[in-house]
């Protein structure tokens, strides 16, 4: 029970504490109040000023430079120039009038920079109060210091006369900076010394513009009245404008450069990608050389040594000679494939020695020639479904190569006692050849790359010798005949390779 009451009291206290203004709000309030007081005193004193029209014009130019230049040139330049105008007021009308000028310039800028949409009035009013306060206080203090130093040094030489301007400007700039740093600290928690480090480059510029600008504006007004002021301020506004144009152009150039960099980077990335592909191909080529050529070479060497070192019967010799010749055939096929593919992919068009022939007959003969190979693996090679004739106009030796390659692949990638069926048919304007097996099949993720050169199914490498070049050659040859080749396959179920050629 008492714990609940304590809890409630705690809530009450924290609720009450939450309603207290924060340090930031108190600080902003004090700044706003100071700014307001300075403006009011300045306005009340207006009737006492000698030549109030010049003061009015100075106020107008302070607002004009502050606001136009914020838009034309960007923050820092505008603050310094309107600071110079306010500071010029010091020399002619005293510190209070100068503080008022600085505050009014901020008011003008605030009105112009009010965000039209989603206006948060609490925030906007605080922003105005803080800016007015900071600028009014810093200019007022700069003015007081100006008169104090001038009182100390008196007037005389140009050098002595200019010292109060510099000292006043330094004080004005620093007071302005630290008042600002405090609000940044209270609002965002950034330590003032960090803000100082980041902005110290602007100090000399602010001080020079305020002191020299302020002194010269006063001189111009004292010498030439209103005209002097116009002569001074207009070129500044114009140069701010040209500065803005230059900055915009530089920005555009930067954007163009960035665009160029993006394009070049993309080109480099593409080139890099191509290089990587070439690199992969080179690796595959080396793999073919090292693995697939080494196996037949090793058996040639092994059986050669046996023939040299042992007494062999005639029968054994024939057997060994057969193995050596087979290995030599494999090597020759690999070398021929590599050379052939290089030729096919060099961009030179493939020369076709076309003739009219019966595709069905060619398929039958080629399948027959592979029967021994099928028998060795006890595979049933079925080519009964071949009607005759199916006439096509093509390069017969090249089409034989294609058929040979596809059927021997089917035999190669089908385990013992399997079934390989070869068929030809006519479909519309096309002659179709199909070889179907119930062998190892091709995994779905490797299927799209199966016609790429050097591409071999990973799991097949230990099952049969191969280079991964055959299907790439087959595809080039069929495409050279305006034909199409495709494959359907399922792992451990089987594959069907199909090509079609236009009928004669
Ligand atoms: P090679 O047979 O010399 O490796 P190919 O280009 O003829 O080269 O074939 C590429 C790969 O495609 C083979 O290594 C094999 O993995 C796969 N492949 C070709 N034909 C078949 C098929 N009928 N069944 C299963 N996989 C096949």
Coordinates of C-alpha atoms and ligand atoms in Angstrom, one line a residue:
X1 CA 0.0 0.0 0.0
X2 CA 2.6 2.5 1.1
X3 CA 4.8 1.4 -1.8
X4 CA 2.0 2.3 -4.2
X5 CA 1.6 5.8 -2.6
X6 CA 5.4 6.3 -2.9
X7 CA 5.2 5.3 -6.5
X8 CA 2.4 7.8 -7.1
X9 CA 4.3 10.6 -5.3
X10 CA 7.4 9.9 -7.3
X11 CA 5.3 10.2 -10.5
X12 CA 3.9 13.5 -9.3
X13 CA 7.4 14.8 -8.6
X14 CA 8.8 13.7 -11.9
X15 CA 5.7 15.1 -13.7
X16 CA 6.3 18.4 -12.0
X17 CA 10.0 18.3 -12.8
X18 CA 9.3 17.5 -16.4
X19 CA 7.1 20.6 -16.7
X20 CA 10.0 22.8 -15.6
X21 CA 11.7 24.6 -18.5
X22 CA 14.9 22.9 -19.6
X23 CA 18.3 24.6 -19.4
X24 CA 18.1 25.2 -23.1
X25 CA 14.7 26.8 -22.8
X26 CA 15.9 29.1 -20.0
X27 CA 19.0 30.1 -22.0
X28 CA 16.9 30.7 -25.2
X29 CA 14.5 32.8 -23.1
X30 CA 17.3 34.9 -21.7
X31 CA 18.8 35.5 -25.1
X32 CA 15.4 36.4 -26.6
X33 CA 14.7 38.8 -23.7
X34 CA 18.1 40.5 -24.1
X35 CA 17.5 40.9 -27.9
X36 CA 14.1 42.3 -27.3
X37 CA 15.3 44.8 -24.7
X38 CA 18.1 46.0 -27.1
X39 CA 15.6 46.4 -29.9
X40 CA 13.2 48.3 -27.8
X41 CA 15.8 50.7 -26.3
X42 CA 17.2 51.2 -29.8
X43 CA 13.8 52.1 -31.2
X44 CA 13.0 54.4 -28.3
X45 CA 16.2 56.3 -28.9
X46 CA 15.4 56.8 -32.6
X47 CA 14.2 60.4 -32.2
X48 CA 17.5 61.3 -30.6
X49 CA 19.7 60.0 -33.5
X50 CA 21.2 62.6 -35.7
X51 CA 20.4 61.8 -39.4
X52 CA 17.9 58.9 -38.6
X53 CA 17.3 58.4 -42.3
X54 CA 20.8 57.1 -42.7
X55 CA 20.3 54.8 -39.8
X56 CA 17.0 53.5 -41.4
X57 CA 18.9 52.8 -44.6
X58 CA 21.6 51.0 -42.7
X59 CA 19.0 48.9 -41.0
X60 CA 17.4 48.2 -44.4
X61 CA 20.8 47.2 -45.9
X62 CA 21.5 45.1 -42.9
X63 CA 18.3 43.2 -43.5
X64 CA 18.9 43.1 -47.2
X65 CA 22.5 41.7 -47.0
X66 CA 21.6 39.3 -44.3
X67 CA 18.7 37.8 -46.1
X68 CA 19.6 38.1 -49.8
X69 CA 23.1 36.9 -49.2
X70 CA 22.0 34.0 -47.1
X71 CA 20.2 32.9 -50.2
X72 CA 22.8 34.1 -52.7
X73 CA 26.1 33.1 -51.1
X74 CA 25.4 30.9 -48.1
X75 CA 25.5 31.4 -44.3
X76 CA 29.0 32.5 -43.4
X77 CA 29.5 35.3 -45.9
X78 CA 26.1 36.8 -45.2
X79 CA 26.6 36.9 -41.4
X80 CA 29.9 38.6 -41.8
X81 CA 28.7 41.3 -44.2
X82 CA 25.5 42.2 -42.3
X83 CA 27.8 42.1 -39.2
X84 CA 29.9 44.7 -40.9
X85 CA 26.9 46.9 -41.5
X86 CA 25.7 46.6 -37.9
X87 CA 29.3 47.3 -36.8
X88 CA 29.4 50.4 -39.0
X89 CA 26.4 51.7 -37.0
X90 CA 28.5 51.5 -33.9
X91 CA 30.8 54.3 -35.1
X92 CA 27.9 56.5 -36.0
X93 CA 25.1 55.8 -33.6
X94 CA 26.6 53.9 -30.7
X95 CA 26.4 50.3 -29.4
X96 CA 22.7 50.1 -28.7
X97 CA 21.7 51.2 -32.2
X98 CA 24.3 48.7 -33.6
X99 CA 22.8 45.9 -31.4
X100 CA 19.4 46.8 -32.7
X101 CA 20.6 46.8 -36.3
X102 CA 22.0 43.3 -35.8
X103 CA 18.8 42.0 -34.2
X104 CA 16.6 43.6 -36.9
X105 CA 18.7 42.0 -39.6
X106 CA 18.1 38.6 -38.0
X107 CA 14.4 39.3 -37.8
X108 CA 14.3 40.0 -41.5
X109 CA 16.1 36.9 -42.3
X110 CA 13.8 34.9 -40.0
X111 CA 10.7 36.1 -41.8
X112 CA 12.2 35.1 -45.2
X113 CA 13.5 31.8 -44.1
X114 CA 10.3 30.6 -42.4
X115 CA 9.6 27.2 -43.7
X116 CA 6.3 27.4 -45.5
X117 CA 5.2 23.8 -44.8
X118 CA 5.1 22.0 -41.5
X119 CA 5.9 25.0 -39.5
X120 CA 6.6 24.3 -35.8
X121 CA 6.0 27.6 -34.2
X122 CA 7.6 26.8 -30.9
X123 CA 10.8 25.9 -32.7
X124 CA 10.6 28.9 -35.1
X125 CA 10.1 31.4 -32.3
X126 CA 12.9 29.9 -30.2
X127 CA 15.2 30.1 -33.3
X128 CA 14.3 33.7 -33.8
X129 CA 14.8 34.6 -30.2
X130 CA 18.2 32.9 -30.0
X131 CA 19.5 34.5 -33.2
X132 CA 18.3 38.0 -32.3
X133 CA 19.7 37.7 -28.8
X134 CA 23.1 36.4 -29.9
X135 CA 23.6 39.0 -32.6
X136 CA 22.3 41.9 -30.5
X137 CA 24.4 41.0 -27.5
X138 CA 27.6 40.4 -29.5
X139 CA 27.3 43.6 -31.5
X140 CA 26.4 45.6 -28.4
X141 CA 29.5 44.3 -26.6
X142 CA 31.6 44.8 -29.7
X143 CA 30.4 48.4 -29.7
X144 CA 31.1 48.9 -26.0
X145 CA 34.6 47.5 -26.4
X146 CA 35.1 49.7 -29.5
X147 CA 34.4 52.8 -27.5
X148 CA 36.4 51.7 -24.5
X149 CA 39.5 51.0 -26.7
X150 CA 39.0 54.3 -28.6
X151 CA 38.7 56.1 -25.2
X152 CA 42.0 54.4 -24.1
X153 CA 44.0 55.1 -27.3
X154 CA 42.4 58.3 -28.4
X155 CA 42.3 59.2 -32.1
X156 CA 45.3 60.2 -34.2
X157 CA 47.1 58.1 -36.9
X158 CA 45.3 55.7 -39.2
X159 CA 46.9 52.8 -37.3
X160 CA 45.6 54.0 -33.9
X161 CA 42.2 54.7 -35.4
X162 CA 41.9 51.2 -36.8
X163 CA 42.8 49.4 -33.5
X164 CA 39.3 49.8 -31.9
X165 CA 37.7 48.4 -35.0
X166 CA 39.8 45.2 -34.9
X167 CA 39.5 44.7 -31.1
X168 CA 35.7 45.3 -31.3
X169 CA 35.4 42.9 -34.2
X170 CA 37.3 40.2 -32.3
X171 CA 35.2 40.6 -29.3
X172 CA 32.0 40.7 -31.4
X173 CA 33.0 37.5 -33.3
X174 CA 34.0 35.6 -30.1
X175 CA 30.9 36.6 -28.1
X176 CA 28.8 35.6 -31.0
X177 CA 30.6 32.3 -31.4
X178 CA 30.5 31.3 -27.7
X179 CA 26.8 32.2 -27.2
X180 CA 26.1 30.1 -30.2
X181 CA 28.3 27.2 -29.0
X182 CA 26.4 27.2 -25.7
X183 CA 23.0 26.7 -27.4
X184 CA 24.5 24.0 -29.6
X185 CA 25.7 22.3 -26.5
X186 CA 22.4 22.6 -24.7
X187 CA 20.4 21.5 -27.7
X188 CA 22.6 18.8 -29.2
X189 CA 25.2 18.0 -26.6
X190 CA 28.2 18.9 -28.9
X191 CA 31.0 20.2 -26.7
X192 CA 31.8 23.9 -27.5
X193 CA 35.5 23.1 -28.0
X194 CA 34.5 20.7 -30.8
X195 CA 32.3 23.4 -32.5
X196 CA 35.2 25.8 -32.1
X197 CA 37.7 23.5 -33.7
X198 CA 35.4 22.9 -36.6
X199 CA 34.7 26.6 -37.2
X200 CA 37.9 28.3 -36.3
X201 CA 38.8 28.9 -39.9
X202 CA 35.9 31.4 -40.1
X203 CA 37.2 33.6 -37.3
X204 CA 39.8 35.6 -39.3
X205 CA 37.3 36.1 -42.1
X206 CA 34.6 37.3 -39.8
X207 CA 36.9 39.6 -37.9
X208 CA 38.4 41.1 -41.1
X209 CA 35.0 41.7 -42.8
X210 CA 33.5 43.2 -39.6
X211 CA 36.4 45.5 -38.8
X212 CA 37.5 46.6 -42.3
X213 CA 34.0 46.5 -43.7
X214 CA 32.5 48.3 -40.7
X215 CA 35.2 51.0 -40.7
X216 CA 35.0 51.5 -44.4
X217 CA 31.2 51.6 -44.5
X218 CA 31.3 54.3 -41.8
X219 CA 33.9 56.2 -43.8
X220 CA 31.8 56.0 -47.0
X221 CA 28.7 57.1 -45.2
X222 CA 30.5 60.0 -43.4
X223 CA 32.0 61.1 -46.7
X224 CA 29.3 60.5 -49.2
X225 CA 26.1 60.0 -47.2
X226 CA 23.5 57.7 -48.7
X227 CA 25.4 57.3 -51.9
X228 CA 28.4 56.1 -50.0
X229 CA 26.3 53.4 -48.5
X230 CA 24.9 52.3 -51.8
X231 CA 28.4 52.3 -53.4
X232 CA 29.6 50.0 -50.7
X233 CA 26.7 47.6 -50.3
X234 CA 25.6 47.0 -53.9
X235 CA 28.9 45.5 -55.2
X236 CA 28.9 43.2 -52.2
X237 CA 25.4 41.9 -53.1
X238 CA 26.5 41.5 -56.7
X239 CA 29.6 39.7 -55.9
X240 CA 27.7 37.4 -53.6
X241 CA 25.4 36.7 -56.6
X242 CA 28.4 35.9 -58.8
X243 CA 29.9 33.7 -56.1
X244 CA 26.6 31.8 -56.0
X245 CA 26.7 31.3 -59.8
X246 CA 30.3 30.1 -59.6
X247 CA 29.4 27.7 -56.8
X248 CA 26.4 26.4 -58.7
X249 CA 28.6 25.8 -61.8
X250 CA 31.2 24.1 -59.7
X251 CA 28.5 21.9 -58.3
X252 CA 27.3 21.0 -61.7
X253 CA 30.8 20.1 -62.8
X254 CA 31.2 18.0 -59.8
X255 CA 28.0 16.2 -60.6
X256 CA 29.2 15.6 -64.1
X257 CA 32.5 14.3 -62.8
X258 CA 30.7 12.0 -60.4
X259 CA 28.6 10.7 -63.3
X260 CA 31.7 10.0 -65.3
X261 CA 33.3 8.3 -62.4
X262 CA 30.2 6.1 -62.0
X263 CA 30.3 5.2 -65.7
X264 CA 34.0 4.4 -65.7
X265 CA 33.7 2.4 -62.5
X266 CA 31.0 0.3 -64.1
X267 CA 33.2 -0.2 -67.2
X268 CA 36.0 -1.3 -65.0
X269 CA 33.8 -3.6 -63.1
X270 CA 32.6 -5.1 -66.4
X271 CA 36.1 -5.5 -67.6
X272 CA 37.0 -7.1 -64.3
X273 CA 34.1 -9.5 -64.6
X274 CA 35.3 -10.5 -68.1
X275 CA 38.8 -11.0 -66.8
X276 CA 37.5 -13.2 -64.0
X277 CA 35.5 -15.3 -66.5
X278 CA 38.6 -15.7 -68.6
X279 CA 40.5 -16.6 -65.6
X280 CA 38.0 -19.3 -64.7
X281 CA 38.1 -20.6 -68.3
X282 CA 41.9 -20.8 -68.1
X283 CA 41.6 -22.7 -64.8
X284 CA 39.1 -25.1 -66.4
X285 CA 41.4 -25.5 -69.4
X286 CA 44.3 -26.3 -67.1
X287 CA 42.1 -28.8 -65.2
X288 CA 41.4 -30.6 -68.5
X289 CA 45.0 -30.6 -69.4
X290 CA 46.2 -31.9 -66.0
X291 CA 43.4 -34.3 -65.2
X292 CA 42.0 -35.6 -68.5
X293 CA 45.2 -35.7 -70.5
X294 CA 47.2 -37.2 -67.6
X295 CA 45.1 -40.3 -67.3
X296 CA 45.6 -41.6 -70.9
X297 CA 49.2 -40.4 -70.8
X298 CA 49.8 -42.4 -67.6
X299 CA 48.3 -45.5 -69.1
X300 CA 50.4 -45.2 -72.3
X301 CA 53.5 -44.8 -70.2
X302 CA 52.5 -47.7 -67.9
X303 CA 51.7 -50.2 -70.6
X304 CA 54.8 -49.1 -72.6
X305 CA 57.0 -50.0 -69.7
X306 CA 55.3 -53.4 -69.4
X307 CA 55.9 -54.1 -73.0
X308 CA 59.6 -53.1 -72.7
X309 CA 60.3 -55.0 -69.5
X310 CA 58.3 -58.2 -69.7
X311 CA 57.9 -61.2 -71.9
X312 CA 54.3 -61.0 -73.2
X313 CA 52.2 -63.5 -75.1
X314 CA 50.8 -62.4 -78.4
X315 CA 47.3 -62.1 -76.8
X316 CA 48.6 -59.8 -74.0
X317 CA 50.4 -57.7 -76.6
X318 CA 47.3 -57.2 -78.6
X319 CA 45.3 -56.2 -75.4
X320 CA 48.0 -53.7 -74.4
X321 CA 48.3 -52.3 -77.8
X322 CA 44.5 -51.8 -77.8
X323 CA 44.7 -49.9 -74.5
X324 CA 47.5 -47.7 -75.8
X325 CA 45.7 -46.9 -79.0
X326 CA 42.5 -46.1 -77.1
X327 CA 44.4 -43.7 -74.8
X328 CA 46.0 -42.1 -77.9
X329 CA 42.5 -41.7 -79.4
X330 CA 41.3 -40.0 -76.2
X331 CA 44.3 -37.6 -76.3
X332 CA 43.8 -36.9 -79.9
X333 CA 40.1 -36.2 -79.3
X334 CA 40.9 -33.8 -76.5
X335 CA 43.5 -31.9 -78.6
X336 CA 41.1 -31.9 -81.6
X337 CA 38.3 -30.6 -79.5
X338 CA 40.4 -27.8 -78.1
X339 CA 41.5 -26.8 -81.6
X340 CA 38.0 -27.1 -83.0
X341 CA 36.5 -25.0 -80.4
X342 CA 39.1 -22.3 -80.7
X343 CA 38.3 -22.3 -84.4
X344 CA 34.5 -22.2 -83.8
X345 CA 34.7 -19.4 -81.3
X346 CA 37.3 -17.3 -83.1
X347 CA 34.5 -15.4 -84.8
X348 CA 35.4 -16.7 -88.3
X349 CA 32.2 -18.2 -89.8
X350 CA 32.0 -22.0 -89.9
X351 CA 32.5 -23.3 -93.5
X352 CA 29.7 -25.7 -94.3
X353 CA 29.9 -28.2 -97.1
X354 CA 26.2 -28.7 -97.5
X355 CA 24.6 -31.5 -99.3
X356 CA 21.2 -33.2 -99.3
X357 CA 21.1 -36.3 -97.2
X358 CA 18.9 -38.6 -95.2
X359 CA 19.2 -37.7 -91.6
X360 CA 17.5 -40.9 -90.4
X361 CA 20.0 -43.0 -92.3
X362 CA 22.9 -41.1 -90.9
X363 CA 21.6 -41.5 -87.4
X364 CA 21.1 -45.3 -87.9
X365 CA 24.6 -45.7 -89.2
X366 CA 26.2 -43.7 -86.5
X367 CA 24.2 -45.6 -83.8
X368 CA 25.4 -48.9 -85.3
X369 CA 29.0 -47.8 -85.1
X370 CA 28.6 -47.3 -81.4
X371 CA 27.0 -50.6 -80.7
X372 CA 30.3 -52.2 -79.5
X373 CA 30.7 -49.4 -77.1
X374 CA 27.2 -50.0 -75.8
X375 CA 27.8 -53.7 -75.5
X376 CA 31.0 -53.2 -73.5
X377 CA 28.8 -51.5 -70.9
X378 CA 25.9 -53.8 -71.4
X379 CA 23.7 -50.9 -72.3
X380 CA 20.8 -51.4 -74.6
X381 CA 21.1 -49.0 -77.5
X382 CA 17.7 -48.7 -79.1
X383 CA 17.4 -47.1 -82.5
X384 CA 14.4 -48.9 -84.0
X385 CA 12.1 -45.9 -84.1
X386 CA 13.9 -44.4 -87.1
X387 CA 11.7 -44.0 -90.2
X388 CA 13.3 -43.2 -93.4
X389 CA 14.0 -40.9 -95.2
X390 CA 14.2 -37.5 -93.5
X391 CA 15.9 -35.2 -96.0
X392 CA 18.0 -32.3 -94.7
X393 CA 20.5 -29.9 -96.4
X394 CA 23.5 -29.7 -94.2
X395 CA 27.2 -30.5 -93.7
X396 CA 27.0 -34.3 -93.2
X397 CA 30.3 -34.8 -91.6
X398 CA 29.6 -32.1 -89.0
X399 CA 26.1 -33.5 -88.3
X400 CA 27.6 -36.9 -87.9
X401 CA 30.0 -35.5 -85.4
X402 CA 27.1 -34.0 -83.4
X403 CA 25.1 -37.3 -83.4
X404 CA 28.2 -39.3 -82.5
X405 CA 29.0 -36.9 -79.6
X406 CA 25.4 -37.0 -78.2
X407 CA 25.0 -40.7 -78.4
X408 CA 28.5 -41.4 -76.9
X409 CA 27.7 -39.0 -74.1
X410 CA 24.5 -40.9 -73.4
X411 CA 26.6 -44.1 -73.3
X412 CA 29.3 -42.5 -71.2
X413 CA 26.9 -41.0 -68.6
X414 CA 24.7 -44.1 -68.2
X415 CA 25.6 -46.9 -65.8
X416 CA 25.9 -50.5 -66.9
X417 CA 22.6 -52.2 -67.9
X418 CA 21.1 -48.9 -68.8
X419 CA 19.0 -48.0 -71.7
X420 CA 19.7 -45.4 -74.5
X421 CA 17.1 -44.7 -77.1
X422 CA 17.7 -42.8 -80.3
X423 CA 14.9 -41.5 -82.5
X424 CA 14.3 -39.1 -85.4
X425 CA 11.0 -37.6 -86.4
X426 CA 9.6 -34.8 -88.4
X427 CA 7.8 -31.9 -86.8
X428 CA 6.4 -29.2 -89.2
X429 CA 9.3 -27.8 -91.2
X430 CA 11.9 -29.5 -88.9
X431 CA 13.8 -32.7 -88.7
X432 CA 14.2 -33.7 -85.0
X433 CA 16.8 -35.9 -83.5
X434 CA 16.5 -37.1 -79.9
X435 CA 18.7 -39.3 -77.7
X436 CA 17.3 -40.3 -74.4
X437 CA 19.0 -42.2 -71.6
X438 CA 18.2 -43.4 -68.1
X439 CA 21.6 -42.5 -66.8
X440 CA 23.1 -40.2 -64.1
X441 CA 21.2 -37.1 -65.3
X442 CA 22.3 -33.5 -64.7
X443 CA 21.5 -31.5 -61.5
X444 CA 19.1 -28.6 -62.1
X445 CA 21.6 -26.0 -61.0
X446 CA 24.2 -27.2 -63.5
X447 CA 21.8 -27.7 -66.4
X448 CA 21.9 -24.0 -67.6
X449 CA 25.7 -24.1 -68.1
X450 CA 25.9 -27.5 -69.7
X451 CA 26.6 -26.1 -73.2
X452 CA 29.4 -23.8 -71.9
X453 CA 32.9 -24.8 -72.7
X454 CA 34.8 -26.7 -70.1
X455 CA 31.6 -27.2 -68.2
X456 CA 31.3 -30.6 -66.6
X457 CA 28.9 -31.9 -64.0
X458 CA 31.0 -32.0 -60.8
X459 CA 29.7 -35.4 -59.8
X460 CA 30.6 -36.9 -63.2
X461 CA 34.3 -36.2 -63.1
X462 CA 35.2 -39.5 -61.4
X463 CA 32.7 -41.4 -63.6
X464 CA 34.1 -40.7 -67.1
X465 CA 37.0 -39.0 -68.8
X466 CA 35.9 -35.8 -70.5
X467 CA 36.9 -32.2 -71.4
X468 CA 33.6 -30.4 -71.2
X469 CA 34.2 -29.3 -74.8
X470 CA 31.9 -31.7 -76.7
X471 CA 28.6 -30.0 -76.0
X472 CA 30.0 -26.5 -76.7
X473 CA 31.1 -27.8 -80.1
X474 CA 27.8 -29.5 -80.8
X475 CA 25.9 -26.3 -80.0
X476 CA 28.1 -24.2 -82.3
X477 CA 27.7 -26.7 -85.1
X478 CA 23.9 -26.9 -84.8
X479 CA 23.6 -23.1 -84.6
X480 CA 25.8 -22.8 -87.7
X481 CA 23.0 -24.8 -89.4
X482 CA 20.3 -22.5 -88.2
X483 CA 19.2 -25.3 -85.9
X484 CA 18.4 -25.5 -82.2
X485 CA 19.6 -27.8 -79.5
X486 CA 18.1 -28.3 -76.0
X487 CA 18.3 -30.7 -73.1
X488 CA 15.9 -32.0 -70.5
X489 CA 17.4 -33.8 -67.6
X490 CA 16.8 -35.0 -64.0
X491 CA 19.5 -36.2 -61.7
X492 CA 19.6 -40.0 -61.3
X493 CA 16.6 -40.3 -63.7
X494 CA 18.1 -39.5 -67.1
X495 CA 18.6 -37.0 -69.9
X496 CA 17.2 -36.3 -73.3
X497 CA 19.2 -34.2 -75.8
X498 CA 17.2 -32.9 -78.8
X499 CA 18.3 -31.0 -81.8
X500 CA 16.3 -29.8 -84.8
X501 CA 17.3 -28.8 -88.3
X502 CA 15.3 -27.3 -91.1
X503 CA 14.0 -29.8 -93.5
X504 CA 15.2 -29.6 -97.1
Ligands
LIG1 P1 32.7 -34.3 -71.8 O1 31.7 -35.4 -72.0 O2 33.9 -34.4 -72.6 O3 32.9 -34.0 -70.4 P2 30.7 -32.6 -73.0 O4 30.7 -31.2 -73.4 O5 30.3 -33.6 -74.0 O6 32.0 -33.0 -72.3 O7 29.6 -32.7 -71.8 C1 29.7 -31.8 -70.8 C2 29.2 -32.4 -69.5 O8 27.8 -32.6 -69.6 C3 29.7 -33.8 -69.2 O9 30.9 -33.7 -68.5 C4 28.6 -34.4 -68.3 O10 28.8 -34.0 -67.0 C5 27.4 -33.7 -68.9 N1 26.6 -34.6 -69.8 C6 26.7 -34.6 -71.1 N2 25.9 -35.5 -71.7 C7 25.2 -36.1 -70.6 C8 24.2 -37.1 -70.5 N3 23.7 -37.8 -71.5 N4 23.8 -37.4 -69.2 C9 24.3 -36.8 -68.2 N5 25.3 -35.9 -68.2 C10 25.7 -35.5 -69.4

